[in-house]
mmCIF file of C-alpha atoms and ligand atoms in Angstrom:
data_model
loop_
_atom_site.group_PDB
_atom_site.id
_atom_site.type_symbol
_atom_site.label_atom_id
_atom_site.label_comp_id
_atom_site.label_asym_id
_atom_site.label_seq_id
_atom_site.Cartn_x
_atom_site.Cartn_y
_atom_site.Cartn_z
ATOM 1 C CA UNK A 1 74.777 133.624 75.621
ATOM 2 C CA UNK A 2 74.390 135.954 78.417
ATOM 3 C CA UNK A 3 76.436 133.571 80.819
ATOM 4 C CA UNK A 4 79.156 133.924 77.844
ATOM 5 C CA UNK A 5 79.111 137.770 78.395
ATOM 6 C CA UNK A 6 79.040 137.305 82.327
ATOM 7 C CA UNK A 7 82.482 135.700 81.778
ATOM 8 C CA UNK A 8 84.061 137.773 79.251
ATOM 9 C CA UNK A 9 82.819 140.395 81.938
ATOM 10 C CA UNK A 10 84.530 138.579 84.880
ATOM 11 C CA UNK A 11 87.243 138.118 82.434
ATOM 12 C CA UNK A 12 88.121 141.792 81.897
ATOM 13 C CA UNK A 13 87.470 142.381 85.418
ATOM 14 C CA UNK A 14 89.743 139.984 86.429
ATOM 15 C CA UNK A 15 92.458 141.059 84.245
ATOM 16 C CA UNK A 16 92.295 144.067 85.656
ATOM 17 C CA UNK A 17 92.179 143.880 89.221
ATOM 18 C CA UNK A 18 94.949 141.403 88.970
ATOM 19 C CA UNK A 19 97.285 143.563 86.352
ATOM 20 C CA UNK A 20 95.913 146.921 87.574
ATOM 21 C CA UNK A 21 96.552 149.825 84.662
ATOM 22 C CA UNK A 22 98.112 153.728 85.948
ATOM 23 C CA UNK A 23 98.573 151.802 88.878
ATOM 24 C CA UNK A 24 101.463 154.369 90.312
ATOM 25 C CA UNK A 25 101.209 158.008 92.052
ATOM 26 C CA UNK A 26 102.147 161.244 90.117
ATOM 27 C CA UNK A 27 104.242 162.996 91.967
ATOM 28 C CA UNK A 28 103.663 166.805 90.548
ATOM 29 C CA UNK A 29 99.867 165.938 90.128
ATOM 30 C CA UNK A 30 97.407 168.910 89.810
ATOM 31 C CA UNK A 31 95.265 167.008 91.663
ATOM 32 C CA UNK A 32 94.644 163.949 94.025
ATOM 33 C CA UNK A 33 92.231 162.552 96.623
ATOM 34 C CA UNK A 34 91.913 159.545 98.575
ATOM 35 C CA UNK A 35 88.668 157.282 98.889
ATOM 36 C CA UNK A 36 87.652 154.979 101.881
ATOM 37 C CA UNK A 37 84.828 152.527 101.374
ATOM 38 C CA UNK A 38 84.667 150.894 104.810
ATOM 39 C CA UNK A 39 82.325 148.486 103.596
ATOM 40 C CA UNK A 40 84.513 146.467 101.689
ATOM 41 C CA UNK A 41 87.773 148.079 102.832
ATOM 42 C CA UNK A 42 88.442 149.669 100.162
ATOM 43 C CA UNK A 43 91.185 152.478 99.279
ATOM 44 C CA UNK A 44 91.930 154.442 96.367
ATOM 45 C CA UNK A 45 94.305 157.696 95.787
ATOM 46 C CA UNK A 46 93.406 158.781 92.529
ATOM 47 C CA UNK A 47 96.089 161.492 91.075
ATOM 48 C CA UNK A 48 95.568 163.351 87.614
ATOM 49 C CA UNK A 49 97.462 165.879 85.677
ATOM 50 C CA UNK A 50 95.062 168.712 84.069
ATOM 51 C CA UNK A 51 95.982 170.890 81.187
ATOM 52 C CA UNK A 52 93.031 173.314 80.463
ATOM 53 C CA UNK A 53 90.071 171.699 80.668
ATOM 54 C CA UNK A 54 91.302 168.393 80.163
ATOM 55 C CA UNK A 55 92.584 165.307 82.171
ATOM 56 C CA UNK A 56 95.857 164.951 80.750
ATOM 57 C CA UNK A 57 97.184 161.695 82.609
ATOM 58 C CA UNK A 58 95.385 159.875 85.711
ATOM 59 C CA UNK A 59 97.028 156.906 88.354
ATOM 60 C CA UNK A 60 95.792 155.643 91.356
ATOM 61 C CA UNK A 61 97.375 153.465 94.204
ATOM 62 C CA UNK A 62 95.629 151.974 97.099
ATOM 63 C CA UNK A 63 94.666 148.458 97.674
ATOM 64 C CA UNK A 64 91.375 147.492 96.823
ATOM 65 C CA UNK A 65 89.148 144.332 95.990
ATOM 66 C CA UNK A 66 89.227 143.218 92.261
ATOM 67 C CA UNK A 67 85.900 145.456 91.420
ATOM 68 C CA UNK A 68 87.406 148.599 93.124
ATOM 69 C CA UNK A 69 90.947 148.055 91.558
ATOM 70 C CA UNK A 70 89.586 147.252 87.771
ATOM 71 C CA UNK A 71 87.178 149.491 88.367
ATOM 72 C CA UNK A 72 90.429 152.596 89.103
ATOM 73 C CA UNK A 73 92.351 150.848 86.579
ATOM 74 C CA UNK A 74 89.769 150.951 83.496
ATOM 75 C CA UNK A 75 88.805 154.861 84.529
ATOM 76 C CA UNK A 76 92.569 156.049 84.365
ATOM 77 C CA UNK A 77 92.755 154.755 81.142
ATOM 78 C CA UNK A 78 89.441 155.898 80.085
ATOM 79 C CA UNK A 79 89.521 159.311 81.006
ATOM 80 C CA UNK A 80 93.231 160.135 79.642
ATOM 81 C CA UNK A 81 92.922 163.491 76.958
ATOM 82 C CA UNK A 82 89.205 163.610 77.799
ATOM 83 C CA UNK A 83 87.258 166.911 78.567
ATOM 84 C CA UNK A 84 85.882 167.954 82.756
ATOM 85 C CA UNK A 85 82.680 167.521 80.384
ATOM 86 C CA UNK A 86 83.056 164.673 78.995
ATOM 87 C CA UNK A 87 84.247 162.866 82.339
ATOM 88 C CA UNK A 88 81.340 164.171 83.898
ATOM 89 C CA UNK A 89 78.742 162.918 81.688
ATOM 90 C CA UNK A 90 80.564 159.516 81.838
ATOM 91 C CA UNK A 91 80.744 159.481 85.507
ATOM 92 C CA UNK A 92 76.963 160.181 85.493
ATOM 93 C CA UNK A 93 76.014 156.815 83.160
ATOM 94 C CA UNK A 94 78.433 155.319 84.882
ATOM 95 C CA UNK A 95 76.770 155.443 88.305
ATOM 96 C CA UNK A 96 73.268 154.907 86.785
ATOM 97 C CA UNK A 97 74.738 151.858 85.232
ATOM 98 C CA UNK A 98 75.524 150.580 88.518
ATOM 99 C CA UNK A 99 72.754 151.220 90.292
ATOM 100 C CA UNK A 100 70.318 150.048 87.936
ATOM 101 C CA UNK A 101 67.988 153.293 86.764
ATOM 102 C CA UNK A 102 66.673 153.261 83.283
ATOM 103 C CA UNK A 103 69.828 152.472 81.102
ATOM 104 C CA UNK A 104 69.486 152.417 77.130
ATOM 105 C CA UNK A 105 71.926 149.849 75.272
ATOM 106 C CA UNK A 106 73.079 153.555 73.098
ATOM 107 C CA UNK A 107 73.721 154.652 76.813
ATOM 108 C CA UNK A 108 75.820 151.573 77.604
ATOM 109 C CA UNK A 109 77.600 151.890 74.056
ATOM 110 C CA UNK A 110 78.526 155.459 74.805
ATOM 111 C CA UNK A 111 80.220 153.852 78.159
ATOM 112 C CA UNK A 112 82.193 151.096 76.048
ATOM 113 C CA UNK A 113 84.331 148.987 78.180
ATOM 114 C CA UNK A 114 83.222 150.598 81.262
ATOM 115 C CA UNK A 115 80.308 148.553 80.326
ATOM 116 C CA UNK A 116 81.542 145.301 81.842
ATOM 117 C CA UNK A 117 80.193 146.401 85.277
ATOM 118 C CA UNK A 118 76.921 146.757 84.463
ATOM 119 C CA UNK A 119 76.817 143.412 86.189
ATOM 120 C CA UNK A 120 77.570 144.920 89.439
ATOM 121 C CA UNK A 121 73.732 146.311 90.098
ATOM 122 C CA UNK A 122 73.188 142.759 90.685
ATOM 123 C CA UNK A 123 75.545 142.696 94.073
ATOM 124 C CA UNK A 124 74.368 146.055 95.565
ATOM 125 C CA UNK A 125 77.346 145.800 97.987
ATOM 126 C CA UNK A 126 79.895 145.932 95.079
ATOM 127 C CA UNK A 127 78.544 148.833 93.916
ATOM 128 C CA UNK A 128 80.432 151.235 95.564
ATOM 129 C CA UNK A 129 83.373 149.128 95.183
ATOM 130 C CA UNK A 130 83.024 149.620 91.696
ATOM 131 C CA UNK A 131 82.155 153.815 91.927
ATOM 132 C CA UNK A 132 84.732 154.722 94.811
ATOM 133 C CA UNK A 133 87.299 155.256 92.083
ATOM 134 C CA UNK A 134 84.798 157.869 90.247
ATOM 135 C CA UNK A 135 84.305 159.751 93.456
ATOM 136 C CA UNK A 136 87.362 160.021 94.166
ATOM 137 C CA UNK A 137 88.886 161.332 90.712
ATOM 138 C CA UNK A 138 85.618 164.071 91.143
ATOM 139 C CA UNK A 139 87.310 164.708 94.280
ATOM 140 C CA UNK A 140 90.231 164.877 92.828
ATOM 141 C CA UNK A 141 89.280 166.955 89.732
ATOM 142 C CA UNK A 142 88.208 169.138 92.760
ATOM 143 C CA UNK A 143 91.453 168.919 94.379
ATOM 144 C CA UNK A 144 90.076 167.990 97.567
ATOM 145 C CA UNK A 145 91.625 167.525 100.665
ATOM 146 C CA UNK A 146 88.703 165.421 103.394
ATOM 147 C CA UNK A 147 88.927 162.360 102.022
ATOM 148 C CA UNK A 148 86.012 160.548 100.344
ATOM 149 C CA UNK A 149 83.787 157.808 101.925
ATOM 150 C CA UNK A 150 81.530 155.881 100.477
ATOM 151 C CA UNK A 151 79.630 156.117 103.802
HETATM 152 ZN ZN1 ZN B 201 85.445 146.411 97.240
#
């Protein structure tokens, strides 16, 4: 059973790093930031469009490994329409998600598809792979120009 969810994980996270989702710039963004992780090699520019106090489109380019790039692709999607607030809170189980603290199956429901990387805490080196991309949209959010770094 749980090797059946590992690869329905592996599945999704395939799909995406392969067929990558928002995977273009915005050219009048409000916002955008690029992300290094040197560890893996990793690079993301993450671009949004904000309209009050909401994300009202998000696309990334860069060239990542599959983790990094699903990872970008799944939060462009998953952050479209939704609040600063909202993002934030999802950014937050997010990254406890990934590096293993105390995580409640309501908390991983609340995360929904973004829950396929829980497997990640497992591989402590893909973790960052995986949370680069959030970084970098709160850098972006931020509109900030030194560029993020894992590191
Ligand atoms: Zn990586």
């Amino acid at each position: 059973m749980m090797s059946d969810l590992d690869d329905l994980y592996q599945q999704v996270i395939l799909d995406h790093g392969r067929k990558p989702r928002n995977f273009h710039a915005i050219d009048d963004a409000s916002g955008r930031a690029e992300g290094f992780n040197p560890l893996c090699g990793d690079r993301v520019t993450v671009y949004l469009k904000r309209d009050d106090g909401h994300i009202a489109d998000a696309a990334f380019t860069g060239s990542g490994c599959a983790i990094c790039t699903a990872s970008a692709s799944m939060m462009t999607q998953v952050v479209k329409g939704k609040s600063l607030a909202d993002i934030e809170m999802i950014f937050e189980r997010f990254h406890e998600m990934t590096t293993g603290r105390e995580f409640t199956p309501q908390q991983a429901e609340a995360l929904g598809k973004l829950a396929v990387f829980a497997g990640v805490k497992k591989y402590p080196v893909r973790v960052k792979c995986a949370t680069l991309p959030w970084h970098t949209l709160k850098a972006a959010i931020e509109n900030k120009q030194q560029p993020v770094s894992t590191e």
